[in-house]
Amino acid sequence: MPKSDLLDPQGKAVAGALGRLGHSTITDVRIGKRFELTVEGEVTEQILADVATLADEIFSNQVIEDVTSIRVEEAQA
Amino acid sequence: MTHRIGVVTFPGSLDDRDAQRAIRIAGAEPVALWHADHDLQGVDAIVLPGGFSYGDYLRAGAIAARAPIMTEVISAANAGMPVLGICNGFQMLTEAHLLPGGLIRNEKGNFIRRDQGLIVESTDTAWSNAFTQGQEIVIPLKNGEGGFIASNEELDRLEGEGRVVFRYSGVNPNGSMRDIAGISNAAGNVVGLMPHPEHAVEPGFGPDTADAMRSGTDGLGFFASALTALLAV
């Protein structure tokens, strides 16, 4: 997610549109990214640790973004 | 001896040819470098050009910053070679951690293209020594993600160490903190900025000036600076 203290112009534009559509209860919108990674077999502690490093070093730029969550899901057959 | 300045072309680079042309007009020999090589071909300085490398996927400059040739660019930069990042190249330099801070989408969400006034804040770099401190120059600016951001602590450090090299004059076009248009590393050999000096090097094709339409050539000073820096080595 973009850091909370930085302006998110995309989210701001969407929030403005929602306001115009009458959704006045929504006061703010922020837009982030979601990466879905697939691995063969079990998600081991090692793989999770690697993914956490990748999330910090490549998927996000810590100067402008925060990693908010990493979670494991079973692939749909 | 003619100095050789390399320009790295990435998939999606747009201004690599203009940068090569600017280098030639400034009196050096441009050398085309390729992102997938591990070879700087013995160049004396490097320009990372503007464009939309890798479609700006992930983040602007993020994938290019991890391209094969960047291993050599980063070592050369750390060893003192002059490196200039223009626009997308500036974004790459921040993503490669050669320069601090980051660039985010323009404050108003629009892509901005204008002839932009800049104040030269530091002439103590390899790419700004041909100017005088406080000089106002005009070169084109064209970006969608040019908002420079950094923590207050980082901004104070940059200001304190005289590493804010260019500041927007008149209008802050993209919401950059403290009107910062370009910065340098501590040694002054690596400079990144959002506006495009390579588009203001030839009368007839630059910004308008009081003298004549399209006659602005303020961008030449960047490349002339690099040549001076190389002679001093």
Short mmCIF file of N, CA and C in Angstrom, two decimals, chain B residues 2-181:
data_model
loop_
_atom_site.label_atom_id
_atom_site.label_comp_id
_atom_site.label_asym_id
_atom_site.label_seq_id
_atom_site.Cartn_x
_atom_site.Cartn_y
_atom_site.Cartn_z
N THR B 2 38.66 12.42 -27.19
CA THR B 2 37.21 12.59 -27.03
C THR B 2 36.70 11.68 -25.93
N HIS B 3 35.92 12.24 -25.03
CA HIS B 3 35.34 11.42 -23.97
C HIS B 3 34.14 10.65 -24.50
N ARG B 4 34.01 9.44 -24.00
CA ARG B 4 32.91 8.58 -24.45
C ARG B 4 31.87 8.47 -23.34
N ILE B 5 30.64 8.83 -23.69
CA ILE B 5 29.55 8.79 -22.71
C ILE B 5 28.51 7.77 -23.17
N GLY B 6 28.26 6.79 -22.32
CA GLY B 6 27.33 5.72 -22.66
C GLY B 6 25.90 6.10 -22.34
N VAL B 7 24.97 5.64 -23.17
CA VAL B 7 23.53 5.81 -22.91
C VAL B 7 22.91 4.42 -22.91
N VAL B 8 22.31 4.03 -21.80
CA VAL B 8 21.76 2.68 -21.70
C VAL B 8 20.35 2.66 -22.28
N THR B 9 20.12 1.74 -23.21
CA THR B 9 18.77 1.55 -23.75
C THR B 9 18.13 0.35 -23.06
N PHE B 10 16.95 0.58 -22.48
CA PHE B 10 16.15 -0.47 -21.86
C PHE B 10 14.93 -0.71 -22.74
N PRO B 11 14.24 -1.84 -22.59
CA PRO B 11 12.97 -1.99 -23.31
C PRO B 11 12.01 -0.90 -22.84
N GLY B 12 11.58 -0.04 -23.74
CA GLY B 12 10.68 1.04 -23.35
C GLY B 12 11.37 2.38 -23.13
N SER B 13 12.70 2.44 -23.32
CA SER B 13 13.38 3.74 -23.29
C SER B 13 12.90 4.56 -24.48
N LEU B 14 12.71 5.87 -24.28
CA LEU B 14 12.25 6.73 -25.37
C LEU B 14 13.28 7.76 -25.77
N ASP B 15 14.05 8.24 -24.81
CA ASP B 15 14.90 9.40 -25.07
C ASP B 15 16.37 9.04 -25.19
N ASP B 16 16.65 7.75 -25.43
CA ASP B 16 18.04 7.33 -25.54
C ASP B 16 18.71 7.96 -26.75
N ARG B 17 17.99 8.05 -27.87
CA ARG B 17 18.60 8.63 -29.08
C ARG B 17 18.81 10.13 -28.91
N ASP B 18 17.84 10.80 -28.25
CA ASP B 18 17.99 12.23 -27.99
C ASP B 18 19.19 12.47 -27.07
N ALA B 19 19.37 11.59 -26.09
CA ALA B 19 20.51 11.75 -25.17
C ALA B 19 21.82 11.57 -25.94
N GLN B 20 21.85 10.58 -26.84
CA GLN B 20 23.06 10.36 -27.64
C GLN B 20 23.38 11.60 -28.48
N ARG B 21 22.32 12.18 -29.05
CA ARG B 21 22.48 13.36 -29.90
C ARG B 21 23.01 14.54 -29.06
N ALA B 22 22.45 14.67 -27.86
CA ALA B 22 22.88 15.78 -26.99
C ALA B 22 24.36 15.62 -26.64
N ILE B 23 24.78 14.39 -26.39
CA ILE B 23 26.18 14.13 -26.05
C ILE B 23 27.08 14.51 -27.23
N ARG B 24 26.64 14.16 -28.44
CA ARG B 24 27.42 14.49 -29.64
C ARG B 24 27.53 16.00 -29.81
N ILE B 25 26.39 16.69 -29.63
CA ILE B 25 26.37 18.16 -29.80
C ILE B 25 27.28 18.82 -28.76
N ALA B 26 27.34 18.21 -27.56
CA ALA B 26 28.18 18.78 -26.50
C ALA B 26 29.66 18.51 -26.73
N GLY B 27 29.99 17.67 -27.72
CA GLY B 27 31.40 17.47 -28.07
C GLY B 27 32.00 16.17 -27.57
N ALA B 28 31.15 15.24 -27.10
CA ALA B 28 31.66 13.94 -26.69
C ALA B 28 31.14 12.87 -27.66
N GLU B 29 31.63 11.66 -27.45
CA GLU B 29 31.20 10.57 -28.32
C GLU B 29 30.16 9.72 -27.60
N PRO B 30 28.94 9.64 -28.13
CA PRO B 30 27.93 8.81 -27.48
C PRO B 30 28.15 7.33 -27.79
N VAL B 31 27.94 6.50 -26.79
CA VAL B 31 28.10 5.05 -26.96
C VAL B 31 26.79 4.39 -26.52
N ALA B 32 26.18 3.62 -27.44
CA ALA B 32 24.93 2.94 -27.10
C ALA B 32 25.23 1.72 -26.24
N LEU B 33 24.64 1.66 -25.06
CA LEU B 33 24.79 0.50 -24.17
C LEU B 33 23.44 -0.22 -24.10
N TRP B 34 23.51 -1.52 -23.83
CA TRP B 34 22.30 -2.35 -23.87
C TRP B 34 22.01 -2.93 -22.49
N HIS B 35 20.77 -2.86 -22.08
CA HIS B 35 20.38 -3.26 -20.72
C HIS B 35 20.75 -4.69 -20.37
N ALA B 36 20.74 -5.58 -21.37
CA ALA B 36 20.94 -7.00 -21.08
C ALA B 36 22.40 -7.41 -21.07
N ASP B 37 23.30 -6.45 -21.40
CA ASP B 37 24.74 -6.75 -21.38
C ASP B 37 25.32 -6.56 -19.99
N HIS B 38 26.49 -7.13 -19.80
CA HIS B 38 27.27 -6.83 -18.59
C HIS B 38 28.53 -6.11 -19.03
N ASP B 39 28.39 -5.08 -19.90
CA ASP B 39 29.55 -4.46 -20.53
C ASP B 39 29.32 -2.95 -20.69
N LEU B 40 30.16 -2.15 -20.06
CA LEU B 40 30.05 -0.69 -20.19
C LEU B 40 30.91 -0.17 -21.34
N GLN B 41 31.56 -1.06 -22.07
CA GLN B 41 32.35 -0.71 -23.25
C GLN B 41 33.36 0.41 -22.99
N GLY B 42 33.88 0.44 -21.79
CA GLY B 42 34.94 1.40 -21.47
C GLY B 42 34.53 2.86 -21.49
N VAL B 43 33.24 3.16 -21.28
CA VAL B 43 32.81 4.56 -21.31
C VAL B 43 33.32 5.31 -20.08
N ASP B 44 33.31 6.67 -20.21
CA ASP B 44 33.81 7.52 -19.13
C ASP B 44 32.69 8.04 -18.25
N ALA B 45 31.46 8.00 -18.78
CA ALA B 45 30.30 8.49 -18.02
C ALA B 45 29.07 7.79 -18.59
N ILE B 46 27.96 7.84 -17.83
CA ILE B 46 26.76 7.09 -18.24
C ILE B 46 25.52 7.97 -18.07
N VAL B 47 24.62 7.86 -19.06
CA VAL B 47 23.31 8.50 -18.95
C VAL B 47 22.25 7.40 -18.94
N LEU B 48 21.36 7.44 -17.94
CA LEU B 48 20.19 6.57 -17.93
C LEU B 48 19.04 7.44 -18.45
N PRO B 49 18.50 7.11 -19.62
CA PRO B 49 17.58 8.03 -20.29
C PRO B 49 16.13 7.90 -19.82
N GLY B 50 15.31 8.81 -20.33
CA GLY B 50 13.89 8.80 -20.01
C GLY B 50 13.12 7.80 -20.84
N GLY B 51 11.87 7.63 -20.48
CA GLY B 51 11.00 6.69 -21.17
C GLY B 51 10.12 5.97 -20.18
N PHE B 52 9.69 4.79 -20.58
CA PHE B 52 8.83 3.97 -19.72
C PHE B 52 9.37 2.55 -19.74
N SER B 53 10.57 2.37 -19.16
CA SER B 53 11.20 1.05 -19.20
C SER B 53 10.26 0.01 -18.61
N TYR B 54 10.16 -1.11 -19.29
CA TYR B 54 9.28 -2.21 -18.87
C TYR B 54 7.87 -1.71 -18.59
N GLY B 55 7.41 -0.72 -19.38
CA GLY B 55 6.04 -0.24 -19.24
C GLY B 55 5.75 0.37 -17.88
N ASP B 56 6.80 0.71 -17.12
CA ASP B 56 6.61 1.21 -15.75
C ASP B 56 5.91 0.18 -14.88
N TYR B 57 5.92 -1.09 -15.29
CA TYR B 57 5.30 -2.14 -14.48
C TYR B 57 6.03 -2.24 -13.14
N LEU B 58 5.33 -2.76 -12.15
CA LEU B 58 5.82 -2.85 -10.77
C LEU B 58 5.87 -1.44 -10.17
N ARG B 59 6.88 -0.66 -10.52
CA ARG B 59 6.96 0.76 -10.20
C ARG B 59 7.86 1.36 -11.28
N ALA B 60 7.72 2.67 -11.53
CA ALA B 60 8.55 3.30 -12.54
C ALA B 60 10.03 3.08 -12.22
N GLY B 61 10.75 2.47 -13.16
CA GLY B 61 12.20 2.28 -13.00
C GLY B 61 12.58 1.06 -12.17
N ALA B 62 11.61 0.38 -11.57
CA ALA B 62 11.93 -0.69 -10.61
C ALA B 62 12.56 -1.90 -11.29
N ILE B 63 12.02 -2.29 -12.44
CA ILE B 63 12.56 -3.49 -13.10
C ILE B 63 13.89 -3.14 -13.78
N ALA B 64 13.95 -1.98 -14.39
CA ALA B 64 15.19 -1.55 -15.04
C ALA B 64 16.33 -1.46 -14.03
N ALA B 65 16.02 -1.04 -12.81
CA ALA B 65 17.06 -0.89 -11.79
C ALA B 65 17.72 -2.23 -11.47
N ARG B 66 17.05 -3.31 -11.83
CA ARG B 66 17.58 -4.65 -11.57
C ARG B 66 17.99 -5.36 -12.86
N ALA B 67 18.14 -4.61 -13.96
CA ALA B 67 18.57 -5.16 -15.24
C ALA B 67 20.04 -5.58 -15.14
N PRO B 68 20.47 -6.52 -16.01
CA PRO B 68 21.86 -6.99 -15.94
C PRO B 68 22.90 -5.87 -15.91
N ILE B 69 22.81 -4.89 -16.81
CA ILE B 69 23.88 -3.88 -16.89
C ILE B 69 23.94 -3.01 -15.64
N MET B 70 22.87 -2.99 -14.84
CA MET B 70 22.87 -2.13 -13.67
C MET B 70 23.90 -2.58 -12.63
N THR B 71 24.29 -3.86 -12.66
CA THR B 71 25.37 -4.31 -11.77
C THR B 71 26.62 -3.48 -12.03
N GLU B 72 26.95 -3.33 -13.32
CA GLU B 72 28.15 -2.57 -13.70
C GLU B 72 27.94 -1.07 -13.47
N VAL B 73 26.72 -0.58 -13.75
CA VAL B 73 26.44 0.85 -13.57
C VAL B 73 26.59 1.21 -12.10
N ILE B 74 26.07 0.35 -11.22
CA ILE B 74 26.13 0.63 -9.78
C ILE B 74 27.58 0.62 -9.29
N SER B 75 28.38 -0.38 -9.75
CA SER B 75 29.79 -0.40 -9.32
C SER B 75 30.52 0.83 -9.83
N ALA B 76 30.27 1.20 -11.10
CA ALA B 76 30.96 2.36 -11.67
C ALA B 76 30.56 3.62 -10.92
N ALA B 77 29.27 3.76 -10.61
CA ALA B 77 28.79 4.94 -9.89
C ALA B 77 29.45 5.02 -8.52
N ASN B 78 29.55 3.87 -7.85
CA ASN B 78 30.17 3.86 -6.52
C ASN B 78 31.66 4.14 -6.59
N ALA B 79 32.26 3.90 -7.77
CA ALA B 79 33.68 4.16 -7.94
C ALA B 79 33.94 5.58 -8.43
N GLY B 80 32.85 6.37 -8.61
CA GLY B 80 33.04 7.79 -8.93
C GLY B 80 32.74 8.20 -10.36
N MET B 81 32.30 7.26 -11.21
CA MET B 81 32.00 7.63 -12.59
C MET B 81 30.76 8.54 -12.63
N PRO B 82 30.80 9.60 -13.45
CA PRO B 82 29.62 10.45 -13.57
C PRO B 82 28.44 9.67 -14.16
N VAL B 83 27.31 9.70 -13.47
CA VAL B 83 26.09 9.03 -13.94
C VAL B 83 24.94 10.03 -13.81
N LEU B 84 24.22 10.22 -14.93
CA LEU B 84 23.07 11.11 -14.93
C LEU B 84 21.81 10.30 -15.21
N GLY B 85 20.81 10.42 -14.36
CA GLY B 85 19.51 9.78 -14.59
C GLY B 85 18.48 10.83 -14.90
N ILE B 86 17.89 10.73 -16.09
CA ILE B 86 16.90 11.71 -16.52
C ILE B 86 15.52 11.07 -16.47
N CYS B 87 14.62 11.64 -15.70
CA CYS B 87 13.22 11.20 -15.68
C CYS B 87 13.11 9.73 -15.28
N ASN B 88 12.82 8.84 -16.20
CA ASN B 88 12.79 7.41 -15.88
C ASN B 88 14.15 6.96 -15.34
N GLY B 89 15.23 7.58 -15.82
CA GLY B 89 16.56 7.27 -15.31
C GLY B 89 16.73 7.68 -13.85
N PHE B 90 16.11 8.80 -13.46
CA PHE B 90 16.12 9.26 -12.06
C PHE B 90 15.36 8.22 -11.21
N GLN B 91 14.22 7.77 -11.74
CA GLN B 91 13.44 6.76 -11.01
C GLN B 91 14.27 5.49 -10.82
N MET B 92 15.04 5.11 -11.85
CA MET B 92 15.92 3.94 -11.73
C MET B 92 16.97 4.14 -10.65
N LEU B 93 17.56 5.34 -10.60
CA LEU B 93 18.62 5.61 -9.61
C LEU B 93 18.08 5.50 -8.19
N THR B 94 16.83 5.93 -7.97
CA THR B 94 16.27 5.79 -6.62
C THR B 94 15.97 4.32 -6.34
N GLU B 95 15.45 3.62 -7.34
CA GLU B 95 15.14 2.19 -7.16
C GLU B 95 16.41 1.37 -6.95
N ALA B 96 17.52 1.83 -7.53
CA ALA B 96 18.80 1.12 -7.38
C ALA B 96 19.52 1.56 -6.11
N HIS B 97 18.91 2.46 -5.35
CA HIS B 97 19.48 2.99 -4.10
C HIS B 97 20.77 3.77 -4.31
N LEU B 98 20.98 4.28 -5.54
CA LEU B 98 22.13 5.17 -5.75
C LEU B 98 21.77 6.58 -5.31
N LEU B 99 20.48 6.88 -5.30
CA LEU B 99 19.99 8.17 -4.80
C LEU B 99 18.85 7.89 -3.83
N PRO B 100 18.70 8.73 -2.81
CA PRO B 100 17.63 8.49 -1.82
C PRO B 100 16.27 8.99 -2.32
N GLY B 101 15.24 8.66 -1.57
CA GLY B 101 13.89 9.14 -1.89
C GLY B 101 13.23 8.29 -2.95
N GLY B 102 12.11 8.78 -3.45
CA GLY B 102 11.36 8.06 -4.47
C GLY B 102 10.50 9.03 -5.26
N LEU B 103 9.94 8.52 -6.37
CA LEU B 103 9.10 9.35 -7.22
C LEU B 103 7.71 8.72 -7.26
N ILE B 104 6.70 9.52 -6.97
CA ILE B 104 5.33 9.00 -7.01
C ILE B 104 4.50 9.78 -8.03
N ARG B 105 3.28 9.28 -8.28
CA ARG B 105 2.41 9.90 -9.27
C ARG B 105 2.24 11.40 -8.96
N ASN B 106 2.18 12.20 -10.03
CA ASN B 106 2.02 13.64 -9.86
C ASN B 106 0.82 13.95 -8.97
N GLU B 107 0.96 15.01 -8.20
CA GLU B 107 -0.06 15.41 -7.23
C GLU B 107 -1.46 15.47 -7.84
N LYS B 108 -1.58 16.06 -9.03
CA LYS B 108 -2.89 16.23 -9.64
C LYS B 108 -3.30 15.02 -10.49
N GLY B 109 -2.44 14.01 -10.56
CA GLY B 109 -2.80 12.81 -11.32
C GLY B 109 -2.60 12.93 -12.82
N ASN B 110 -2.24 14.12 -13.30
CA ASN B 110 -2.09 14.30 -14.75
C ASN B 110 -0.65 14.08 -15.19
N PHE B 111 -0.49 13.71 -16.46
CA PHE B 111 0.83 13.74 -17.09
C PHE B 111 1.08 15.21 -17.42
N ILE B 112 2.25 15.72 -17.07
CA ILE B 112 2.57 17.13 -17.29
C ILE B 112 3.66 17.26 -18.34
N ARG B 113 3.45 18.14 -19.29
CA ARG B 113 4.51 18.47 -20.25
C ARG B 113 4.57 19.99 -20.32
N ARG B 114 5.70 20.57 -19.95
CA ARG B 114 5.85 22.02 -20.03
C ARG B 114 7.34 22.37 -20.08
N ASP B 115 7.62 23.57 -20.58
CA ASP B 115 8.98 24.09 -20.45
C ASP B 115 9.11 24.60 -19.03
N GLN B 116 10.03 24.03 -18.28
CA GLN B 116 10.05 24.22 -16.83
C GLN B 116 11.26 25.04 -16.39
N GLY B 117 11.02 26.06 -15.58
CA GLY B 117 12.11 26.81 -14.98
C GLY B 117 12.69 26.04 -13.81
N LEU B 118 14.02 26.04 -13.72
CA LEU B 118 14.71 25.38 -12.60
C LEU B 118 15.73 26.36 -12.03
N ILE B 119 15.90 26.31 -10.71
CA ILE B 119 16.98 27.05 -10.08
C ILE B 119 18.12 26.07 -9.82
N VAL B 120 19.31 26.42 -10.28
CA VAL B 120 20.48 25.58 -9.99
C VAL B 120 20.91 25.86 -8.56
N GLU B 121 20.76 24.86 -7.69
CA GLU B 121 21.05 25.06 -6.26
C GLU B 121 22.48 24.65 -5.93
N SER B 122 23.02 23.71 -6.70
CA SER B 122 24.39 23.25 -6.43
C SER B 122 25.14 23.10 -7.74
N THR B 123 26.34 23.69 -7.78
CA THR B 123 27.18 23.54 -8.97
C THR B 123 28.34 22.60 -8.66
N ASP B 124 28.19 21.92 -7.53
CA ASP B 124 29.28 21.07 -7.03
C ASP B 124 29.07 19.62 -7.44
N THR B 125 28.53 19.39 -8.65
CA THR B 125 28.33 18.01 -9.11
C THR B 125 28.90 17.86 -10.52
N ALA B 126 29.05 16.62 -10.93
CA ALA B 126 29.61 16.31 -12.25
C ALA B 126 28.69 16.76 -13.38
N TRP B 127 27.42 17.05 -13.05
CA TRP B 127 26.46 17.38 -14.10
C TRP B 127 25.91 18.80 -13.99
N SER B 128 26.45 19.62 -13.08
CA SER B 128 25.92 20.99 -12.92
C SER B 128 27.02 22.03 -12.75
N ASN B 129 28.30 21.62 -12.92
CA ASN B 129 29.38 22.57 -12.65
C ASN B 129 29.50 23.68 -13.70
N ALA B 130 28.82 23.53 -14.86
CA ALA B 130 28.89 24.56 -15.90
C ALA B 130 27.93 25.72 -15.63
N PHE B 131 27.06 25.54 -14.62
CA PHE B 131 26.11 26.60 -14.29
C PHE B 131 26.67 27.46 -13.15
N THR B 132 25.96 28.54 -12.84
CA THR B 132 26.32 29.31 -11.65
C THR B 132 25.23 29.09 -10.61
N GLN B 133 25.65 29.13 -9.35
CA GLN B 133 24.71 28.92 -8.26
C GLN B 133 23.60 29.96 -8.33
N GLY B 134 22.34 29.49 -8.24
CA GLY B 134 21.20 30.41 -8.29
C GLY B 134 20.73 30.73 -9.69
N GLN B 135 21.46 30.26 -10.70
CA GLN B 135 21.07 30.50 -12.09
C GLN B 135 19.72 29.87 -12.38
N GLU B 136 18.89 30.56 -13.16
CA GLU B 136 17.63 29.95 -13.59
C GLU B 136 17.80 29.43 -15.01
N ILE B 137 17.43 28.18 -15.21
CA ILE B 137 17.49 27.60 -16.55
C ILE B 137 16.10 27.08 -16.90
N VAL B 138 15.86 26.88 -18.20
CA VAL B 138 14.56 26.35 -18.65
C VAL B 138 14.82 25.15 -19.55
N ILE B 139 14.25 24.02 -19.18
CA ILE B 139 14.34 22.81 -20.00
C ILE B 139 12.98 22.12 -19.95
N PRO B 140 12.69 21.25 -20.93
CA PRO B 140 11.37 20.60 -20.93
C PRO B 140 11.21 19.61 -19.78
N LEU B 141 9.98 19.51 -19.31
CA LEU B 141 9.61 18.52 -18.30
C LEU B 141 8.45 17.73 -18.88
N LYS B 142 8.44 16.43 -18.70
CA LYS B 142 7.32 15.60 -19.20
C LYS B 142 7.28 14.34 -18.36
N ASN B 143 6.35 14.27 -17.43
CA ASN B 143 6.27 13.06 -16.62
C ASN B 143 4.89 12.88 -16.01
N GLY B 144 4.61 11.65 -15.65
CA GLY B 144 3.38 11.31 -14.94
C GLY B 144 3.65 10.97 -13.50
N GLU B 145 4.87 10.47 -13.23
CA GLU B 145 5.23 10.09 -11.87
C GLU B 145 6.51 10.81 -11.48
N GLY B 146 6.38 12.11 -11.24
CA GLY B 146 7.56 12.93 -10.96
C GLY B 146 7.57 13.57 -9.60
N GLY B 147 6.64 13.16 -8.75
CA GLY B 147 6.57 13.75 -7.41
C GLY B 147 7.68 13.19 -6.53
N PHE B 148 8.68 14.03 -6.22
CA PHE B 148 9.80 13.54 -5.40
C PHE B 148 9.38 13.53 -3.93
N ILE B 149 9.58 12.37 -3.29
CA ILE B 149 9.26 12.28 -1.87
C ILE B 149 10.42 11.62 -1.12
N ALA B 150 10.54 12.00 0.12
CA ALA B 150 11.50 11.38 1.03
C ALA B 150 11.06 11.76 2.43
N SER B 151 11.59 11.08 3.43
CA SER B 151 11.24 11.43 4.80
C SER B 151 11.80 12.82 5.11
N ASN B 152 11.20 13.49 6.09
CA ASN B 152 11.69 14.82 6.47
C ASN B 152 13.15 14.79 6.85
N GLU B 153 13.53 13.70 7.54
CA GLU B 153 14.91 13.52 7.97
C GLU B 153 15.84 13.49 6.74
N GLU B 154 15.43 12.70 5.73
CA GLU B 154 16.23 12.57 4.51
C GLU B 154 16.29 13.92 3.78
N LEU B 155 15.15 14.62 3.72
CA LEU B 155 15.11 15.91 3.04
C LEU B 155 16.04 16.90 3.73
N ASP B 156 16.02 16.90 5.06
CA ASP B 156 16.91 17.80 5.81
C ASP B 156 18.37 17.48 5.53
N ARG B 157 18.68 16.16 5.45
CA ARG B 157 20.05 15.75 5.18
C ARG B 157 20.47 16.24 3.79
N LEU B 158 19.59 16.01 2.78
CA LEU B 158 19.91 16.44 1.41
C LEU B 158 20.17 17.95 1.37
N GLU B 159 19.30 18.71 2.03
CA GLU B 159 19.46 20.17 2.03
C GLU B 159 20.76 20.55 2.75
N GLY B 160 20.99 19.90 3.90
CA GLY B 160 22.15 20.23 4.72
C GLY B 160 23.46 19.93 4.02
N GLU B 161 23.47 18.86 3.23
CA GLU B 161 24.70 18.46 2.55
C GLU B 161 24.82 19.09 1.16
N GLY B 162 23.89 19.99 0.82
CA GLY B 162 23.95 20.66 -0.47
C GLY B 162 23.71 19.73 -1.64
N ARG B 163 22.87 18.71 -1.41
CA ARG B 163 22.64 17.72 -2.47
C ARG B 163 21.35 17.93 -3.23
N VAL B 164 20.62 19.02 -2.90
CA VAL B 164 19.50 19.41 -3.78
C VAL B 164 20.16 20.19 -4.91
N VAL B 165 20.15 19.64 -6.11
CA VAL B 165 20.90 20.25 -7.22
C VAL B 165 20.02 21.20 -8.02
N PHE B 166 18.77 20.80 -8.24
CA PHE B 166 17.84 21.63 -9.00
C PHE B 166 16.50 21.72 -8.26
N ARG B 167 15.93 22.94 -8.22
CA ARG B 167 14.63 23.13 -7.62
C ARG B 167 13.69 23.77 -8.64
N TYR B 168 12.43 23.35 -8.64
CA TYR B 168 11.47 23.95 -9.57
C TYR B 168 11.31 25.42 -9.26
N SER B 169 11.23 26.22 -10.31
CA SER B 169 11.08 27.65 -10.18
C SER B 169 9.72 28.06 -10.73
N GLY B 170 9.05 28.99 -10.09
CA GLY B 170 7.74 29.45 -10.56
C GLY B 170 6.63 28.49 -10.18
N VAL B 171 6.60 27.34 -10.83
CA VAL B 171 5.55 26.35 -10.60
C VAL B 171 6.18 25.05 -10.13
N ASN B 172 5.58 24.45 -9.11
CA ASN B 172 5.95 23.07 -8.77
C ASN B 172 4.98 22.18 -9.54
N PRO B 173 5.46 21.50 -10.58
CA PRO B 173 4.54 20.86 -11.53
C PRO B 173 3.95 19.54 -11.05
N ASN B 174 4.56 18.91 -10.05
CA ASN B 174 4.16 17.54 -9.75
C ASN B 174 4.04 17.23 -8.26
N GLY B 175 4.08 18.26 -7.44
CA GLY B 175 3.92 18.04 -6.01
C GLY B 175 5.18 17.57 -5.31
N SER B 176 6.34 17.72 -5.95
CA SER B 176 7.59 17.30 -5.33
C SER B 176 7.82 18.02 -4.02
N MET B 177 8.25 17.28 -2.99
CA MET B 177 8.50 17.90 -1.70
C MET B 177 9.62 18.94 -1.83
N ARG B 178 9.41 20.07 -1.17
CA ARG B 178 10.36 21.18 -1.14
C ARG B 178 10.78 21.60 -2.56
N ASP B 179 9.89 21.42 -3.52
CA ASP B 179 10.11 21.83 -4.92
C ASP B 179 11.34 21.18 -5.55
N ILE B 180 11.71 20.00 -5.06
CA ILE B 180 12.96 19.38 -5.53
C ILE B 180 12.77 18.75 -6.92
N ALA B 181 13.63 19.17 -7.85
CA ALA B 181 13.60 18.63 -9.21
C ALA B 181 14.72 17.64 -9.46
#
